[in-house]
Coordinates of C-alpha atoms and ligand atoms in Angstrom, one line a residue:
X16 CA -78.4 -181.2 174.1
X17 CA -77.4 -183.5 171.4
X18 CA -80.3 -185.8 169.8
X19 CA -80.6 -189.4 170.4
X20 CA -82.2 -192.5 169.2
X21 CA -83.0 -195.7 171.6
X22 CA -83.7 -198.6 169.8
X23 CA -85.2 -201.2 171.8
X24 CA -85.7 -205.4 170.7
X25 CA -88.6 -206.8 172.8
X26 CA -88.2 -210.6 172.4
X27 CA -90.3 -213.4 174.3
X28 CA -88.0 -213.3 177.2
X29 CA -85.4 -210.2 176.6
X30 CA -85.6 -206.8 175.6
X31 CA -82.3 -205.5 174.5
X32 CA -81.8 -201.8 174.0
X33 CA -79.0 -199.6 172.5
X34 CA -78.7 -195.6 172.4
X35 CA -77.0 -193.5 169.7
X36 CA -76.1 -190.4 169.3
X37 CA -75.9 -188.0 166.3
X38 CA -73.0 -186.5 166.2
X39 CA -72.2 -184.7 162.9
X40 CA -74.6 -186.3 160.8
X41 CA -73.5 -189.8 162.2
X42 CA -75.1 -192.0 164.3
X43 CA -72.5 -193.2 167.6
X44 CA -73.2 -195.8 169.9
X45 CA -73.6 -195.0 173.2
X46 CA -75.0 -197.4 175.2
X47 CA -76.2 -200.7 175.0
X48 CA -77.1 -203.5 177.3
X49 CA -80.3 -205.9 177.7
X50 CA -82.6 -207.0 180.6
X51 CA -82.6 -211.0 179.5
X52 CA -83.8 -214.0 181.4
X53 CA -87.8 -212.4 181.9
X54 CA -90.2 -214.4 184.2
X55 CA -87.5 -217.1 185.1
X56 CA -83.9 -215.0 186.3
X57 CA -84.3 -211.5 185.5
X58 CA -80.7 -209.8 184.8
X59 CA -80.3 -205.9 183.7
X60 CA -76.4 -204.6 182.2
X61 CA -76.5 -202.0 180.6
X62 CA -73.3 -200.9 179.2
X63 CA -71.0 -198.1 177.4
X64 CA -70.1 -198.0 173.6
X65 CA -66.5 -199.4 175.0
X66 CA -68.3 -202.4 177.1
X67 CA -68.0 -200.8 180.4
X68 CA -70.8 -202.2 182.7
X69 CA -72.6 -198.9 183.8
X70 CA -75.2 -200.5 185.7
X71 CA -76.1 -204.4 186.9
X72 CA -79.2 -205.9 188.8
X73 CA -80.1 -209.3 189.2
X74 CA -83.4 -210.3 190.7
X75 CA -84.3 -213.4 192.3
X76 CA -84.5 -216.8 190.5
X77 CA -88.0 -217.4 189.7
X78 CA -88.9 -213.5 190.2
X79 CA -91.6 -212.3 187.9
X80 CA -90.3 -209.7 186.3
X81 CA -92.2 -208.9 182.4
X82 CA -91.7 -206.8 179.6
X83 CA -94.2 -204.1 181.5
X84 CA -91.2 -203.8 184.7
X85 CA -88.7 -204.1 182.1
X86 CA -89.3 -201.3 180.5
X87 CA -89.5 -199.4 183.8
X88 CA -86.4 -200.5 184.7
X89 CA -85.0 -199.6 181.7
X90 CA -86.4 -196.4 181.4
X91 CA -85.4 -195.4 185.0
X92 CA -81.7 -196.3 183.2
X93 CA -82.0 -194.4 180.3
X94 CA -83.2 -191.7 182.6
X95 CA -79.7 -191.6 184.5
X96 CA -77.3 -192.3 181.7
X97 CA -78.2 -190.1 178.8
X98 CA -76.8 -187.2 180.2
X99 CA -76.5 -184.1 177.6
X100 CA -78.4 -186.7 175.1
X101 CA -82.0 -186.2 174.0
X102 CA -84.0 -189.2 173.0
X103 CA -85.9 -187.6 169.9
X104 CA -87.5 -191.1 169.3
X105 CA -87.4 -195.2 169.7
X106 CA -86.8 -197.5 166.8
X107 CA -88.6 -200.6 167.9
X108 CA -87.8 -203.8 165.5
X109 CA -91.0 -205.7 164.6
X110 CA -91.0 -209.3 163.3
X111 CA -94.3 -208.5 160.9
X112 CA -95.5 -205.7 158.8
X113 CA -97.5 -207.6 156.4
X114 CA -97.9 -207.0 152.8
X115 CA -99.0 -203.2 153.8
X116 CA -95.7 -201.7 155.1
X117 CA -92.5 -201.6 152.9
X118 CA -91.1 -198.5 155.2
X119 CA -90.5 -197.7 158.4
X120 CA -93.4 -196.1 159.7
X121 CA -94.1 -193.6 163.0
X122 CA -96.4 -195.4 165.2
X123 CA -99.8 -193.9 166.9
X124 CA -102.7 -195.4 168.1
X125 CA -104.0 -196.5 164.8
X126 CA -101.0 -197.4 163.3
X127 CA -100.6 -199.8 166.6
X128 CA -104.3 -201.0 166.0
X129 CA -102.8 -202.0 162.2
X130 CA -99.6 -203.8 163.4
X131 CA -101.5 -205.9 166.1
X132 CA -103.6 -207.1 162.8
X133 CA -100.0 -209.1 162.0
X134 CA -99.8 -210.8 165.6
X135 CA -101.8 -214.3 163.8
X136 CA -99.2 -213.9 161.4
X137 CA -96.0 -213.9 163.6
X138 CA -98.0 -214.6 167.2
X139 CA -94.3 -215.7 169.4
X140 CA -93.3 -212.6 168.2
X141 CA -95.1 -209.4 167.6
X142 CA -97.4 -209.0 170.7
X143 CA -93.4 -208.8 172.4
X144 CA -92.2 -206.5 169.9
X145 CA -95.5 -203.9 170.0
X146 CA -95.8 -204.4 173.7
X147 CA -92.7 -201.5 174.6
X148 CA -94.6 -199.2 171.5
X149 CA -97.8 -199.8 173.2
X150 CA -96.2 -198.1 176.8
X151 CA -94.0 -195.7 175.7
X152 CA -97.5 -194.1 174.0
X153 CA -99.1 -194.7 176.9
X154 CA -96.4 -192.8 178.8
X155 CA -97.0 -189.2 177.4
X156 CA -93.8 -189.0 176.3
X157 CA -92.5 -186.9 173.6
X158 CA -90.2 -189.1 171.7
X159 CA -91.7 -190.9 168.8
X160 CA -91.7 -194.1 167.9
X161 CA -90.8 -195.9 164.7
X162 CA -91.3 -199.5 163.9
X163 CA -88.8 -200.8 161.5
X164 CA -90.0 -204.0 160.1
X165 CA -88.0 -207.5 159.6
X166 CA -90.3 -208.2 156.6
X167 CA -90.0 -204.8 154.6
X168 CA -86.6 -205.3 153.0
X169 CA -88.1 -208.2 151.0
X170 CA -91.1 -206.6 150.4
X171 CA -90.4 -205.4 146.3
X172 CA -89.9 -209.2 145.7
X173 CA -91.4 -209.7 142.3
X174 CA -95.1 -211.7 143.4
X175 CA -93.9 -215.3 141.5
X176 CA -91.1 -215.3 144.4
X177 CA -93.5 -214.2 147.1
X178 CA -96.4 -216.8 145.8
X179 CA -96.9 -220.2 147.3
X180 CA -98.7 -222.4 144.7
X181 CA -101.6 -222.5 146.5
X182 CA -105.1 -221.5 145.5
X183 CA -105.1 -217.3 144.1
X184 CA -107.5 -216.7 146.4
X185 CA -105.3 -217.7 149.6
X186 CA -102.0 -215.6 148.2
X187 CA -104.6 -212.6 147.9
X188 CA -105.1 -213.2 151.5
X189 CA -101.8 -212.9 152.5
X190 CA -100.9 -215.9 152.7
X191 CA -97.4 -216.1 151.4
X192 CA -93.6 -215.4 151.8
X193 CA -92.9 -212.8 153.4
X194 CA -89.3 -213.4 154.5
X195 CA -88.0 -211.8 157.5
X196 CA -83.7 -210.8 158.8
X197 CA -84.7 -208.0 156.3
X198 CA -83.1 -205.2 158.6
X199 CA -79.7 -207.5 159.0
X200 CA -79.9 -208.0 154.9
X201 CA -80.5 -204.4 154.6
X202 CA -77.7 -203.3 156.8
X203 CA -75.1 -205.8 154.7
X204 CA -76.6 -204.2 151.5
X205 CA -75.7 -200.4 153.0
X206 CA -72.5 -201.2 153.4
X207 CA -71.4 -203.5 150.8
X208 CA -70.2 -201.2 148.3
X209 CA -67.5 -200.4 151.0
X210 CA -66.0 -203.5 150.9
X211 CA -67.0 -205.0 146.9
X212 CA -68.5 -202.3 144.5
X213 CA -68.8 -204.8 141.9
X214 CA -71.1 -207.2 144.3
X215 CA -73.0 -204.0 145.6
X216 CA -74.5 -203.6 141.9
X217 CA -74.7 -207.1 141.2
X218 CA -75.4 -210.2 142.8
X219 CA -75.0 -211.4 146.3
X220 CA -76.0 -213.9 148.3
X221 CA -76.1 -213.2 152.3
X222 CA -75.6 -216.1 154.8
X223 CA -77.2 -214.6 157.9
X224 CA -76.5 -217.6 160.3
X225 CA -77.1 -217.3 163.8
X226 CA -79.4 -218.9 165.9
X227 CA -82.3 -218.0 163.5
X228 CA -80.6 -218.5 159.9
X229 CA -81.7 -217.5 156.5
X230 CA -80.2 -216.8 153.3
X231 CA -80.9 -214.1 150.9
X232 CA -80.2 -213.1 147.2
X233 CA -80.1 -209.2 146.8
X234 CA -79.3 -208.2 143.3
X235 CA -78.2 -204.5 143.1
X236 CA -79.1 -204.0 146.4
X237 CA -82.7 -205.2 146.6
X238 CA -84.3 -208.5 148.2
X239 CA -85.2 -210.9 145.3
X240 CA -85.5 -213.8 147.2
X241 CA -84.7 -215.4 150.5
X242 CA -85.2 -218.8 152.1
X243 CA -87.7 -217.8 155.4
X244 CA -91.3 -218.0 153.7
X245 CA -94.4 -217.3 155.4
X246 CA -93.2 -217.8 159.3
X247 CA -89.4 -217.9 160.2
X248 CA -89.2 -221.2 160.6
X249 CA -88.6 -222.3 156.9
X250 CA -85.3 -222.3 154.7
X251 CA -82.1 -223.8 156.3
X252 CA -82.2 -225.6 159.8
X253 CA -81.4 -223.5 162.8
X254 CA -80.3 -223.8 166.6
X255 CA -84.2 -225.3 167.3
X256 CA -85.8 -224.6 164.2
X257 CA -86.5 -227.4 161.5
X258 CA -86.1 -225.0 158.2
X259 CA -87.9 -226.8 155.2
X260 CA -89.3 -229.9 155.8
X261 CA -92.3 -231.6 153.6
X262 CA -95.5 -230.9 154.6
X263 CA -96.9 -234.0 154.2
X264 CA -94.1 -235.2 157.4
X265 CA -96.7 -233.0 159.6
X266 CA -99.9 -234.2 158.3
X267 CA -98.6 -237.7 158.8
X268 CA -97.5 -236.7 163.2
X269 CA -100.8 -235.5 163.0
X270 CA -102.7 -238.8 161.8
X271 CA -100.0 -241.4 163.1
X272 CA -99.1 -239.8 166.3
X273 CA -102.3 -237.5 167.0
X274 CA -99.8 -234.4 167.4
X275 CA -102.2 -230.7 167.6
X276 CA -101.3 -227.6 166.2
X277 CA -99.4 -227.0 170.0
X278 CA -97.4 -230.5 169.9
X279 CA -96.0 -229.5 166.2
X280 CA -95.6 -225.9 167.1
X281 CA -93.6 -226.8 170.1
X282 CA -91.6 -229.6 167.4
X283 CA -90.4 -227.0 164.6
X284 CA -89.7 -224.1 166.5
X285 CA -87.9 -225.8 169.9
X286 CA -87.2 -229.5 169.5
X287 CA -85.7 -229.6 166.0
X288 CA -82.7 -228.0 164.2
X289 CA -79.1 -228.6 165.2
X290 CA -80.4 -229.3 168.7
X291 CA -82.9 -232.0 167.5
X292 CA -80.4 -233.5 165.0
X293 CA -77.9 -233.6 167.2
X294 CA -79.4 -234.0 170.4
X295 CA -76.4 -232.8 171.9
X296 CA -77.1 -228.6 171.9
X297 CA -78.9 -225.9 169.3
X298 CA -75.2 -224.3 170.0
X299 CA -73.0 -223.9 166.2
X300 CA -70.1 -223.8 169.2
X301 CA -70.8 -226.7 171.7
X302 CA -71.0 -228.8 168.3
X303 CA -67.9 -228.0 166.9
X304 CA -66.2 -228.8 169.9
X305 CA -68.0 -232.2 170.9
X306 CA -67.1 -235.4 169.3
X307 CA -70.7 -236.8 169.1
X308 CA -71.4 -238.6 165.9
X309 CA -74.5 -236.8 165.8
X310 CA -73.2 -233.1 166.3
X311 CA -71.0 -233.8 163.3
X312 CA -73.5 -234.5 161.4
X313 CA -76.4 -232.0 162.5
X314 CA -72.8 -229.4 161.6
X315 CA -72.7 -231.5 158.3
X316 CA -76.4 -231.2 157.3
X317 CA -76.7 -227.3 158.3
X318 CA -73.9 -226.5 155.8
X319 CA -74.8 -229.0 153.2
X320 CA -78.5 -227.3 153.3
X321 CA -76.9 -224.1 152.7
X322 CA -75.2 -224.9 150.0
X323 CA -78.1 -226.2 148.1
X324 CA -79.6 -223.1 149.2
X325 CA -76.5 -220.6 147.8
X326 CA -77.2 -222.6 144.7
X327 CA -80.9 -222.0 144.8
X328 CA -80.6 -218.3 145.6
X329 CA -77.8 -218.0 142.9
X330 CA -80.5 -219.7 140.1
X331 CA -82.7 -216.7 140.7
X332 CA -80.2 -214.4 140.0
X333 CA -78.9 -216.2 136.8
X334 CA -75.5 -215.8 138.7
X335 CA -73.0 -214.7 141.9
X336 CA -71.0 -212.3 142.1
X337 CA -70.4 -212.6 146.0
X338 CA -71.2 -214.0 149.2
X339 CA -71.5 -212.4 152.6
X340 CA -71.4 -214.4 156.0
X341 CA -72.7 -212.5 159.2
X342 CA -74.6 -213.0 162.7
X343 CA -73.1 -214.9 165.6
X344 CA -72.6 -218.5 163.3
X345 CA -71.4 -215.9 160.2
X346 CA -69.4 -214.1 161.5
X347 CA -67.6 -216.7 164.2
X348 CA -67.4 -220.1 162.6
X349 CA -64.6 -220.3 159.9
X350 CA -65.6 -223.6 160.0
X351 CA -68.8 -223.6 158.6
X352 CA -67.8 -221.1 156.5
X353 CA -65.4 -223.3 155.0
X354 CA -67.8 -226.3 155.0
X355 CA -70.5 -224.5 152.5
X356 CA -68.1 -222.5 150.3
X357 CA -66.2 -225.7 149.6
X358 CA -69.6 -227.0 148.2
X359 CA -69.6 -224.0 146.5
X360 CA -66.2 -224.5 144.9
X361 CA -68.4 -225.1 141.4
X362 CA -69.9 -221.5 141.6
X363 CA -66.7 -219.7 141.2
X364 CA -65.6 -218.9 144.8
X365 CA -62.0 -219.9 145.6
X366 CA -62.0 -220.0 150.0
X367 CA -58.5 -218.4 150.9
X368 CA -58.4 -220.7 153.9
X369 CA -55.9 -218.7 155.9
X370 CA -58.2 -215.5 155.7
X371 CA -60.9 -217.3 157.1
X372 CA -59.2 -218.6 159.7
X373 CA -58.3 -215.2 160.7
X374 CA -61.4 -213.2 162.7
X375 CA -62.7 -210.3 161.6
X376 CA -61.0 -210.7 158.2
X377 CA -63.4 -209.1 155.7
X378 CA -62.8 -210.9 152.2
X379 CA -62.1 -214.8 152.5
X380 CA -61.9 -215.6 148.6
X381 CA -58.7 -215.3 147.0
X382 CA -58.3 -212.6 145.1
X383 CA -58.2 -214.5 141.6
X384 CA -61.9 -216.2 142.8
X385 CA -64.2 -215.3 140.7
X386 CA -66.8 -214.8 142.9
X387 CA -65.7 -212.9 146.2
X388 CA -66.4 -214.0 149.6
X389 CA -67.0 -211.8 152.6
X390 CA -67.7 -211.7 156.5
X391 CA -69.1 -208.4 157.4
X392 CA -70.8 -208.0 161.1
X393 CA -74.6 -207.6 160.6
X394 CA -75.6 -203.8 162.7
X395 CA -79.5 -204.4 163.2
X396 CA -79.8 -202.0 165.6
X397 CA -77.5 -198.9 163.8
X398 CA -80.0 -200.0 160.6
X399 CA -82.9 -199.1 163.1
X400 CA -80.9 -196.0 164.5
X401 CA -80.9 -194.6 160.9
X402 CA -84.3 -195.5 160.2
X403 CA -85.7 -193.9 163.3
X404 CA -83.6 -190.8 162.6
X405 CA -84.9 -190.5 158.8
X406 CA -88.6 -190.8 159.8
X407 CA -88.2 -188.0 162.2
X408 CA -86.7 -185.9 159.9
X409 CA -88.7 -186.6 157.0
Ligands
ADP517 P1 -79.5 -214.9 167.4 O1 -80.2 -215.4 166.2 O2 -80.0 -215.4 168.7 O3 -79.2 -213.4 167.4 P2 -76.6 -215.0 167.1 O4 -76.4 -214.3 165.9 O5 -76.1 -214.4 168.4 O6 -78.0 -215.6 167.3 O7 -75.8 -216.4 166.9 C1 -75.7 -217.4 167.9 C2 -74.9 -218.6 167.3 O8 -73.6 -218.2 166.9 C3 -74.8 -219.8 168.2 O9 -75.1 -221.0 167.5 C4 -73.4 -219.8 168.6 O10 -72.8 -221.0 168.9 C5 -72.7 -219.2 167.3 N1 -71.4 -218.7 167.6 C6 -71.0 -217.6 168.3 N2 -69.6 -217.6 168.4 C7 -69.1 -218.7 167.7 C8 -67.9 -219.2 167.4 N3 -66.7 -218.6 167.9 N4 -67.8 -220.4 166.7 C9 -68.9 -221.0 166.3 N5 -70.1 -220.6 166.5 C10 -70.3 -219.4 167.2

């Protein structure tokens, strides 16, 4: 039998899943597929490391199907396509693990207890994310199970970039930035010495733009700063999400246009971002290709805000040595890549335009730019593979 991790990614209404094996002391994909559209279309494919659909189902429209027959579902797959694999344990991403948990960490029943503690902090998120942990302990089953935590990369910040300026007492509380994308960041940071040794020990600034976007400046490999504070909807603008805005806009909705806690909930996190500025889509794609006068400039904004965020990023670091583009906006979108680095032209990167334009292209500076420019393809869930496989060996 050859050992196997599952790492599973329980959102609000998806749980995606992947499997890898460890084959001489390296992790291999396997399989990977998700069960998306939860309570409204259900749809299960799980699929091959090569893409090969293994196995479909589709339920009814309107069929209300949870996380709780999700994960039977998927189970029940795992069950008849890990053949000759054993599944020594399950990496579960979680949004939140507050100030407390730097690491990974194997989860039992207390440590459960201490991670649904976070759910006020992240509460679209975590119940989701502990909800598979919660059944799979409550299955018997052997295989353990690790959270890996979307906050613990930026937890060595030093504390005057995790403080807000608000009273001492309220940062003691917890109260303050706690970042998140960390296993994304983390993943770029493994692996950037492949590509750039001289940006892996220095300083570089990671785009992750997808529909959640966030910047981060790692220096020598460690999180010194990023632009997602306290919930994940600060920093840049994203597909529905505002990204900074002043706080003193939400007190006014709340006294001008007697908007509650729900109303401006349902305003930052779904009606705002490229979708609200452009009132066309919260798709990078549909607004490149529509001529809208708005979707040009929702495109224009998001890359002018990340600029002034690379700049930001750059200040804490007294300097750049490179930047990394990755997730679906990242990695796809030479045009947005070329829209922020040519507002970064005073920084030291030089864009080689024709690399960008070609896909999958890892360095897009020229080579006499002073600062080098990358797009490397974010691996989430191999970072959770690894992580699951060190706690279990530890
Ligand atoms: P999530 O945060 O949901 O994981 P992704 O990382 O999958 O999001 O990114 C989704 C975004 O990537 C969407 O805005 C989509 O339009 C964009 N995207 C994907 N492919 C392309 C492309 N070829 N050109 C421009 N944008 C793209």
């Amino acid at each position: 039998m050859t050992e196997a991790i599952a790492v599973l990614n329980a959102g609000s209404s998806s749980l995606k899943f992947s499997v890898f094996a460890a084959v001489d002391g390296d992790l291999q994909l396997r399989l990977r597929g998700q069960l998306e559209g939860l309570f409204t279309a259900p749809k299960f494919v799980g699929k091959d490391a090569d893409g090969v659909v293994q196995s479909e189902h589709t339920w009814p429209v309107g069929f209300q199907l949870g996380h709780e027959g999700a994960m039977a579902h998927l189970t029940a797959f795992l069950d008849a396509h890990t053949d000759g694999l054993r599944i020594k344990a399950f990496g579960h991403r979680v949004v939140h693990g507050g100030v407390e948990f730097a690491e990974p960490v194997c989860v039992d029943p207390a440590t459960l207890k201490r991670l649904e503690a976070f759910v006020p902090l992240a509460p679209l998120h975590q119940p989701n994310n502990l909800l598979p942990i919660r059944l799979l302990l409550e299955s018997g089953t052997k295989a353990a199970q690790v959270a890996c935590f979307d906050t613990a990369f930026h937890r060595d910040q030093p504390l005057i970039a995790q403080m807000y300026a608000l009273p001492h007492e309220m940062t003691a509380a917890g109260i303050r930035r706690y970042g998140f994308h960390g296993l994304s960041y983390e993943y770029i940071a493994s692996v950037l010495a492949q590509h750039d040794e001289r940006a892996a020990a220095g300083r570089t600034v990671v785009f992750h733009l997808g529909n959640g976007a966030s910047m981060c400046a790692i220096h020598a490999g460690r999180s010194v700063a990023t632009t997602m504070g306290f919930t994940a909807v600060d920093g840049l603008p994203m597909g529905t999400r505002c990204g900074s805005v002043d706080p003193g806009v939400l007190l006014y909705l709340m006294d001008q246009r007697g908007m509650d806690a729900r109303a401006i909930e349902k305003l930052i996190y779904h009606r705002s971002g490229l979708l609200g500025m452009s009132g066309v889509s919260s798709d990078c794609r549909a607004l490149e290709e529509s001529d809208d006068r708005n979707a040009k400039l929702a495109l224009d904004h998001f890359c002018y805000r990340a600029a002034r965020e690379l700049a930001s990023l750059a200040a804490t670091m007294a300097g750049l040595d490179a930047v990394v583009f990755t997730a679906g906006i990242g990695e796809n979108s030479p045009t947005v890549r070329a829209k922020i680095l040519e507002q970064a032209a005073w920084l030291g990167v030089a864009l080689d335009r024709e690399a960008n334009r070609v896909r999958g292209f890892a360095r897009i500076s020229t080579a006499a730019s002073a600062v080098s420019a990358w797009v490397i393809p974010t691996n989430e869930e191999l970072m959770i593979a690894r992580h699951a496989w060190r706690v279990i060996h530890a």
